[in-house]
Amino acid sequence: MKAEHDFSAGIFLVGAIALFAISVLTLGHERELFSKQDVFQTAFSDVKGLKEGAPVRMGGLTVGRVERINFAQHQNDRRVHVDFLINSKFLNRMRRDNTVSIETQGLLGDRFLNVKLGASSDVLAPGSDLESEESGEIEEVIGKTAKIIDNTEKASEDLQSLFSELRNNTLNQITEAASRIATFMQALEQEEGIIPRLIYSKKDGSALIQDIRQSADNIKEITESVRKGDGLLHAMVYDQSGGKSIEGLTRAANNLADAAAAIGSIAEAIKQGEGLAHQIFYGSDETLAPDIFTKLEETAENLRVASKALSTGTGTLGALIIDPKLYDNLVEVTDDAKRSIILREAIRSSLAE
């Protein structure tokens, strides 16, 4: 009886030892506890709950484990330093531009160290420092995701409200506009105006196109005439001396401007002055202008009567101009006066008196 009890105890002990050995071997194989490993360092401002013994992964493969997590010895260094081990068979993957970040695994949020492969060909020596990348918290990601969901929901509500408004108002307006367009097109088909003829009449459309072509040809001829001609436009556009023509036009324009300024000055002087011109244009006496025009008319009438009298020989001046006998008599009298000493002395004495 005792022998059977000892045998059972021995079997249990052997089984426990075997189970322990299998567990150790399995854990050691999983965490590469019995593989040759080399240490590397990195540092983070926040390790976000990373623990010692956490796996180190590279491209999704477990290549080592976290050995130690601690603050730096210097108080000025506020970063948390992490020492991690890399299995020797992966050392050739440790390049100078590799980076290290803390990632989250599973729903429970288990942390692990992730080594991102670089493109450099320089292999890091064991004990080297790797550059770290700060990763965002899962809570921040969840918060941003919730915010995005809220914004999406709000946008969906806005779209629903917009579509409802379109369905209630705009759709009716679109239907009414389409109906009006259809009515307009039907009227075009039935009417005999210019627009229906242009749209539906091949003859009228061809005539319009011909007119457009003719206009284009005319414009082409005009531009060709300007290019090949010797007129002012040609000189202004193509001739090297066109600048002189433009200068001449500029001077003429300046002269016109000066003349306009002079006329403006005269007009201003008339407006501000007190002479006859001011009285004619700006005078407040309503009888002044009629009097002036009346006097001018009387003067013109007197000149007309005098010129008529002269032309008909009326009066002394008219006789002198028209009657040659009177002229001859005057010549004869003056000749006799020159020859008569008595008459000449009488004329002198009368003039002296």
CSV table of C-alpha atoms in Angstrom, one decimal:
chain,number,residue,atom,x,y,z
A,1,MET,CA,0.0,0.0,0.0
A,2,LYS,CA,2.8,2.3,0.9
A,3,ALA,CA,4.7,1.4,-2.3
A,4,GLU,CA,1.7,2.3,-4.4
A,5,HIS,CA,1.4,5.7,-2.6
A,6,ASP,CA,5.1,6.4,-3.2
A,7,PHE,CA,4.8,5.4,-6.8
A,8,SER,CA,1.9,7.8,-7.3
A,9,ALA,CA,3.8,10.6,-5.6
A,10,GLY,CA,6.8,9.9,-7.9
A,11,ILE,CA,4.7,9.9,-11.0
A,12,PHE,CA,3.1,13.2,-9.9
A,13,LEU,CA,6.5,14.8,-9.2
A,14,VAL,CA,8.0,13.6,-12.5
A,15,GLY,CA,4.9,15.0,-14.3
A,16,ALA,CA,5.2,18.3,-12.5
A,17,ILE,CA,8.9,18.6,-13.3
A,18,ALA,CA,8.2,17.7,-16.9
A,19,LEU,CA,5.5,20.3,-17.1
A,20,PHE,CA,7.7,22.9,-15.6
A,21,ALA,CA,10.5,22.0,-18.0
A,22,ILE,CA,8.1,22.2,-21.0
A,23,SER,CA,6.8,25.6,-19.7
A,24,VAL,CA,10.4,26.9,-19.3
A,25,LEU,CA,11.4,25.7,-22.7
A,26,THR,CA,8.3,27.1,-24.3
A,27,LEU,CA,8.6,30.5,-22.6
A,28,GLY,CA,12.3,30.5,-23.4
A,29,HIS,CA,11.7,29.7,-27.0
A,30,GLU,CA,8.9,32.4,-27.3
A,31,ARG,CA,11.0,35.1,-25.6
A,32,GLU,CA,14.3,33.8,-27.0
A,33,LEU,CA,15.6,33.6,-23.4
A,34,PHE,CA,18.3,31.1,-24.3
A,35,SER,CA,19.4,32.8,-27.5
A,36,LYS,CA,22.4,35.1,-27.8
A,37,GLN,CA,21.3,38.7,-27.5
A,38,ASP,CA,22.8,42.2,-27.7
A,39,VAL,CA,21.5,45.3,-26.0
A,40,PHE,CA,20.5,48.6,-27.7
A,41,GLN,CA,19.1,51.8,-26.1
A,42,THR,CA,16.4,54.3,-26.9
A,43,ALA,CA,14.5,57.0,-24.9
A,44,PHE,CA,10.9,58.3,-24.8
A,45,SER,CA,9.2,61.2,-23.1
A,46,ASP,CA,6.5,58.8,-22.1
A,47,VAL,CA,6.6,55.0,-22.2
A,48,LYS,CA,2.8,54.7,-21.9
A,49,GLY,CA,2.8,51.7,-19.6
A,50,LEU,CA,5.6,49.7,-21.4
A,51,LYS,CA,6.9,47.0,-19.1
A,52,GLU,CA,10.1,45.2,-18.7
A,53,GLY,CA,10.0,41.9,-20.6
A,54,ALA,CA,7.7,43.3,-23.3
A,55,PRO,CA,8.4,41.9,-26.7
A,56,VAL,CA,10.5,43.8,-29.3
A,57,ARG,CA,9.2,43.4,-32.8
A,58,MET,CA,10.5,44.1,-36.2
A,59,GLY,CA,8.2,43.9,-39.2
A,60,GLY,CA,5.8,41.9,-37.1
A,61,LEU,CA,8.4,39.3,-35.9
A,62,THR,CA,9.5,39.1,-32.3
A,63,VAL,CA,13.2,39.8,-32.4
A,64,GLY,CA,13.9,40.5,-28.7
A,65,ARG,CA,12.6,41.8,-25.5
A,66,VAL,CA,12.7,44.9,-23.2
A,67,GLU,CA,15.3,44.5,-20.6
A,68,ARG,CA,15.2,47.6,-18.4
A,69,ILE,CA,13.2,50.8,-18.2
A,70,ASN,CA,14.4,53.7,-16.0
A,71,PHE,CA,15.0,57.4,-15.8
A,72,ALA,CA,18.4,58.8,-16.7
A,73,GLN,CA,21.0,59.5,-14.0
A,74,HIS,CA,21.1,63.2,-14.9
A,75,GLN,CA,18.3,65.3,-13.6
A,76,ASN,CA,18.2,67.5,-16.6
A,77,ASP,CA,17.4,64.6,-18.9
A,78,ARG,CA,13.6,64.1,-18.5
A,79,ARG,CA,13.3,61.2,-20.9
A,80,VAL,CA,12.7,57.6,-19.9
A,81,HIS,CA,15.5,55.4,-21.2
A,82,VAL,CA,14.7,51.9,-22.4
A,83,ASP,CA,17.3,49.1,-22.9
A,84,PHE,CA,16.2,46.3,-25.1
A,85,LEU,CA,17.8,43.1,-26.3
A,86,ILE,CA,17.9,41.9,-30.0
A,87,ASN,CA,18.6,38.3,-30.9
A,88,SER,CA,22.0,37.9,-32.6
A,89,LYS,CA,20.4,36.5,-35.8
A,90,PHE,CA,18.6,39.8,-36.4
A,91,LEU,CA,21.6,42.1,-35.7
A,92,ASN,CA,22.2,42.6,-39.4
A,93,ARG,CA,18.8,44.3,-39.6
A,94,MET,CA,19.7,46.9,-37.0
A,95,ARG,CA,20.6,49.8,-39.4
A,96,ARG,CA,21.6,53.4,-38.6
A,97,ASP,CA,18.2,54.9,-39.7
A,98,ASN,CA,16.0,52.4,-37.9
A,99,THR,CA,13.5,54.0,-35.5
A,100,VAL,CA,11.8,52.7,-32.4
A,101,SER,CA,8.2,53.4,-31.3
A,102,ILE,CA,5.8,52.1,-28.6
A,103,GLU,CA,2.7,50.3,-30.1
A,104,THR,CA,-0.4,48.8,-28.7
A,105,GLN,CA,-1.4,45.2,-29.1
A,106,GLY,CA,-5.0,43.8,-28.7
A,107,LEU,CA,-8.0,45.1,-27.0
A,108,LEU,CA,-6.3,44.9,-23.6
A,109,GLY,CA,-3.7,47.5,-24.7
A,110,ASP,CA,-0.6,45.4,-24.2
A,111,ARG,CA,2.5,47.5,-25.1
A,112,PHE,CA,5.4,46.4,-27.2
A,113,LEU,CA,8.5,48.0,-28.7
A,114,ASN,CA,8.4,48.2,-32.5
A,115,VAL,CA,11.5,48.7,-34.6
A,116,LYS,CA,10.9,50.2,-38.0
A,117,LEU,CA,13.4,49.2,-40.7
A,118,GLY,CA,15.3,51.9,-42.4
A,119,ALA,CA,17.0,52.1,-45.8
A,120,SER,CA,20.6,52.7,-44.7
A,121,SER,CA,23.2,50.0,-45.4
A,122,ASP,CA,25.2,50.9,-42.2
A,123,VAL,CA,24.7,48.3,-39.5
A,124,LEU,CA,24.6,49.5,-35.9
A,125,ALA,CA,27.0,48.1,-33.4
A,126,PRO,CA,25.6,46.5,-30.2
A,127,GLY,CA,25.0,49.1,-27.5
A,128,SER,CA,24.1,51.9,-29.9
A,129,ASP,CA,21.2,54.3,-29.4
A,130,LEU,CA,18.3,54.3,-31.8
A,131,GLU,CA,16.1,57.3,-32.6
A,132,SER,CA,12.6,57.1,-31.1
A,133,GLU,CA,9.2,58.1,-32.4
A,134,GLU,CA,6.5,59.2,-30.1
A,135,SER,CA,3.2,57.4,-30.9
A,136,GLY,CA,-0.2,58.7,-30.0
A,137,GLU,CA,-2.3,57.3,-27.2
A,138,ILE,CA,-5.1,55.0,-28.0
A,139,GLU,CA,-7.4,57.3,-26.0
A,140,GLU,CA,-6.4,60.2,-28.2
A,141,VAL,CA,-7.2,58.1,-31.3
A,142,ILE,CA,-10.5,57.0,-29.8
A,143,GLY,CA,-11.3,60.6,-28.9
A,144,LYS,CA,-10.5,61.8,-32.4
A,145,THR,CA,-12.5,58.9,-33.9
A,146,ALA,CA,-15.5,59.9,-31.7
A,147,LYS,CA,-15.1,63.5,-32.9
A,148,ILE,CA,-15.0,62.3,-36.5
A,149,ILE,CA,-18.1,60.2,-35.9
A,150,ASP,CA,-19.9,63.2,-34.4
A,151,ASN,CA,-18.9,65.5,-37.3
A,152,THR,CA,-20.0,62.8,-39.7
A,153,GLU,CA,-23.4,62.5,-37.9
A,154,LYS,CA,-23.8,66.3,-38.0
A,155,ALA,CA,-22.9,66.4,-41.7
A,156,SER,CA,-25.4,63.7,-42.3
A,157,GLU,CA,-28.1,65.6,-40.5
A,158,ASP,CA,-27.2,68.8,-42.5
A,159,LEU,CA,-27.4,66.8,-45.8
A,160,GLN,CA,-30.7,65.3,-44.8
A,161,SER,CA,-32.1,68.8,-44.0
A,162,LEU,CA,-30.7,70.1,-47.3
A,163,PHE,CA,-32.2,67.3,-49.3
A,164,SER,CA,-35.5,67.9,-47.5
A,165,GLU,CA,-35.4,71.5,-48.5
A,166,LEU,CA,-34.5,70.7,-52.0
A,167,ARG,CA,-37.3,68.2,-52.2
A,168,ASN,CA,-39.8,70.7,-50.8
A,169,ASN,CA,-38.8,73.9,-52.6
A,170,THR,CA,-36.0,73.5,-55.2
A,171,LEU,CA,-37.5,70.5,-56.8
A,172,ASN,CA,-40.7,72.4,-57.5
A,173,GLN,CA,-38.7,75.3,-58.9
A,174,ILE,CA,-36.7,72.9,-61.1
A,175,THR,CA,-40.0,71.3,-62.3
A,176,GLU,CA,-41.5,74.8,-63.1
A,177,ALA,CA,-38.3,75.9,-64.9
A,178,ALA,CA,-38.3,72.7,-67.0
A,179,SER,CA,-41.9,73.3,-67.8
A,180,ARG,CA,-41.2,76.9,-68.9
A,181,ILE,CA,-38.2,75.7,-71.0
A,182,ALA,CA,-40.5,73.1,-72.7
A,183,THR,CA,-43.1,75.8,-73.4
A,184,PHE,CA,-40.4,78.1,-74.7
A,185,MET,CA,-39.0,75.4,-77.0
A,186,GLN,CA,-42.6,74.6,-78.2
A,187,ALA,CA,-43.2,78.3,-78.9
A,188,LEU,CA,-39.9,78.4,-80.9
A,189,GLU,CA,-41.1,75.6,-83.1
A,190,GLN,CA,-44.4,77.2,-83.8
A,191,GLU,CA,-43.4,80.8,-84.2
A,192,GLU,CA,-42.0,82.5,-87.3
A,193,GLY,CA,-39.6,84.9,-85.7
A,194,ILE,CA,-35.9,85.4,-86.2
A,195,ILE,CA,-34.7,83.0,-83.5
A,196,PRO,CA,-36.9,80.0,-84.7
A,197,ARG,CA,-35.7,80.7,-88.3
A,198,LEU,CA,-32.1,80.6,-87.2
A,199,ILE,CA,-32.6,77.4,-85.2
A,200,TYR,CA,-34.9,75.4,-87.5
A,201,SER,CA,-34.3,77.0,-91.0
A,202,LYS,CA,-31.3,75.6,-92.8
A,203,LYS,CA,-31.4,78.5,-95.3
A,204,ASP,CA,-31.5,81.2,-92.7
A,205,GLY,CA,-28.8,79.5,-90.6
A,206,SER,CA,-26.6,79.2,-93.7
A,207,ALA,CA,-27.3,82.9,-94.5
A,208,LEU,CA,-26.3,83.9,-91.0
A,209,ILE,CA,-23.1,81.8,-91.2
A,210,GLN,CA,-22.4,83.4,-94.6
A,211,ASP,CA,-22.9,86.9,-93.1
A,212,ILE,CA,-20.5,86.0,-90.3
A,213,ARG,CA,-17.9,84.8,-92.8
A,214,GLN,CA,-18.4,87.9,-94.9
A,215,SER,CA,-17.8,90.1,-91.8
A,216,ALA,CA,-14.7,88.1,-90.9
A,217,ASP,CA,-13.5,88.5,-94.5
A,218,ASN,CA,-14.1,92.3,-94.3
A,219,ILE,CA,-12.2,92.5,-91.0
A,220,LYS,CA,-9.4,90.5,-92.6
A,221,GLU,CA,-9.3,92.9,-95.6
A,222,ILE,CA,-9.2,95.9,-93.3
A,223,THR,CA,-6.4,94.5,-91.3
A,224,GLU,CA,-4.6,93.5,-94.5
A,225,SER,CA,-5.1,97.0,-95.9
A,226,VAL,CA,-3.7,98.4,-92.7
A,227,ARG,CA,-0.7,96.1,-92.8
A,228,LYS,CA,0.1,96.7,-96.5
A,229,GLY,CA,-1.1,100.3,-96.9
A,230,ASP,CA,0.7,103.5,-96.4
A,231,GLY,CA,-1.8,105.4,-94.4
A,232,LEU,CA,-1.8,106.7,-90.8
A,233,LEU,CA,-2.9,103.4,-89.2
A,234,HIS,CA,-0.2,101.5,-91.1
A,235,ALA,CA,2.4,104.1,-89.9
A,236,MET,CA,1.2,103.9,-86.3
A,237,VAL,CA,1.2,100.0,-86.3
A,238,TYR,CA,4.0,98.9,-88.6
A,239,ASP,CA,6.2,101.8,-89.6
A,240,GLN,CA,9.2,102.6,-87.5
A,241,SER,CA,8.4,106.3,-87.8
A,242,GLY,CA,4.9,105.6,-86.4
A,243,GLY,CA,6.1,107.0,-83.2
A,244,LYS,CA,6.6,110.4,-84.9
A,245,SER,CA,3.0,110.2,-86.2
A,246,ILE,CA,1.8,109.5,-82.7
A,247,GLU,CA,3.9,112.4,-81.4
A,248,GLY,CA,2.3,114.6,-84.0
A,249,LEU,CA,-1.1,113.5,-82.9
A,250,THR,CA,-0.1,114.0,-79.3
A,251,ARG,CA,1.0,117.6,-80.1
A,252,ALA,CA,-2.2,118.2,-82.0
A,253,ALA,CA,-4.2,116.9,-79.1
A,254,ASN,CA,-2.2,119.1,-76.7
A,255,ASN,CA,-2.8,122.1,-79.0
A,256,LEU,CA,-6.5,121.4,-78.9
A,257,ALA,CA,-6.3,121.1,-75.2
A,258,ASP,CA,-4.6,124.5,-75.0
A,259,ALA,CA,-7.2,126.0,-77.3
A,260,ALA,CA,-9.9,124.6,-75.2
A,261,ALA,CA,-8.2,125.9,-72.1
A,262,ALA,CA,-8.0,129.4,-73.7
A,263,ILE,CA,-11.6,129.3,-74.7
A,264,GLY,CA,-12.4,128.2,-71.1
A,265,SER,CA,-10.4,131.2,-69.8
A,266,ILE,CA,-12.2,133.6,-72.1
A,267,ALA,CA,-15.6,132.1,-71.1
A,268,GLU,CA,-14.6,132.5,-67.4
A,269,ALA,CA,-13.5,136.1,-68.0
A,270,ILE,CA,-16.8,136.8,-69.7
A,271,LYS,CA,-18.6,135.2,-66.8
A,272,GLN,CA,-16.6,137.1,-64.1
A,273,GLY,CA,-16.4,140.4,-66.1
A,274,GLU,CA,-18.8,143.3,-66.3
A,275,GLY,CA,-18.5,144.2,-70.0
A,276,LEU,CA,-20.9,143.9,-72.9
A,277,ALA,CA,-20.3,140.2,-73.4
A,278,HIS,CA,-21.1,139.5,-69.8
A,279,GLN,CA,-24.3,141.5,-70.0
A,280,ILE,CA,-25.3,139.7,-73.2
A,281,PHE,CA,-24.8,136.2,-71.7
A,282,TYR,CA,-25.3,136.6,-68.0
A,283,GLY,CA,-27.0,140.0,-67.6
A,284,SER,CA,-30.1,140.1,-65.5
A,285,ASP,CA,-31.6,143.1,-67.4
A,286,GLU,CA,-34.1,141.6,-69.8
A,287,THR,CA,-34.3,144.8,-72.0
A,288,LEU,CA,-30.5,144.9,-72.6
A,289,ALA,CA,-30.3,142.2,-75.2
A,290,PRO,CA,-33.4,143.4,-77.2
A,291,ASP,CA,-32.0,147.0,-77.2
A,292,ILE,CA,-28.6,145.8,-78.5
A,293,PHE,CA,-30.2,143.7,-81.2
A,294,THR,CA,-32.6,146.6,-82.2
A,295,LYS,CA,-29.7,149.0,-82.5
A,296,LEU,CA,-27.7,146.5,-84.6
A,297,GLU,CA,-30.8,146.0,-86.8
A,298,GLU,CA,-31.1,149.9,-87.2
A,299,THR,CA,-27.4,150.2,-88.0
A,300,ALA,CA,-27.7,147.5,-90.6
A,301,GLU,CA,-30.8,149.1,-92.1
A,302,ASN,CA,-29.0,152.5,-92.3
A,303,LEU,CA,-26.0,150.9,-94.0
A,304,ARG,CA,-28.4,149.2,-96.4
A,305,VAL,CA,-30.1,152.5,-97.3
A,306,ALA,CA,-26.8,154.3,-97.7
A,307,SER,CA,-25.4,151.6,-99.9
A,308,LYS,CA,-28.6,151.7,-102.0
A,309,ALA,CA,-28.4,155.5,-102.3
A,310,LEU,CA,-24.8,155.2,-103.4
A,311,SER,CA,-25.6,152.5,-105.9
A,312,THR,CA,-28.5,154.5,-107.4
A,313,GLY,CA,-26.6,157.8,-107.5
A,314,THR,CA,-28.8,159.6,-105.0
A,315,GLY,CA,-27.2,162.5,-103.2
A,316,THR,CA,-23.8,164.1,-103.6
A,317,LEU,CA,-21.7,161.0,-102.9
A,318,GLY,CA,-24.0,158.9,-105.1
A,319,ALA,CA,-23.6,161.4,-107.9
A,320,LEU,CA,-19.9,161.5,-107.5
A,321,ILE,CA,-19.8,157.7,-107.8
A,322,ILE,CA,-22.4,157.2,-110.5
A,323,ASP,CA,-22.5,160.5,-112.6
A,324,PRO,CA,-19.3,161.0,-114.6
A,325,LYS,CA,-20.3,164.5,-115.7
A,326,LEU,CA,-20.2,165.7,-112.1
A,327,TYR,CA,-16.7,164.3,-111.8
A,328,ASP,CA,-15.6,166.1,-115.0
A,329,ASN,CA,-17.2,169.4,-113.8
A,330,LEU,CA,-15.3,169.1,-110.4
A,331,VAL,CA,-12.1,168.5,-112.3
A,332,GLU,CA,-12.7,171.5,-114.5
A,333,VAL,CA,-13.5,173.7,-111.5
A,334,THR,CA,-10.3,172.7,-109.7
A,335,ASP,CA,-8.3,173.3,-112.8
A,336,ASP,CA,-9.8,176.8,-113.3
A,337,ALA,CA,-9.2,177.5,-109.6
A,338,LYS,CA,-5.6,176.6,-110.0
A,339,ARG,CA,-5.3,179.0,-112.9
A,340,SER,CA,-7.3,181.8,-111.2
A,341,ILE,CA,-5.1,183.8,-108.8
A,342,ILE,CA,-8.1,185.8,-107.5
A,343,LEU,CA,-10.1,182.7,-106.7
A,344,ARG,CA,-7.1,181.0,-105.2
A,345,GLU,CA,-6.4,184.0,-102.9
A,346,ALA,CA,-10.1,184.0,-101.9
A,347,ILE,CA,-10.0,180.4,-101.0
A,348,ARG,CA,-6.9,180.9,-98.9
A,349,SER,CA,-8.3,183.8,-97.0
A,350,SER,CA,-11.5,181.9,-96.3
A,351,LEU,CA,-9.5,179.0,-95.0
A,352,ALA,CA,-7.4,181.3,-92.9
A,353,GLU,CA,-10.5,182.8,-91.3
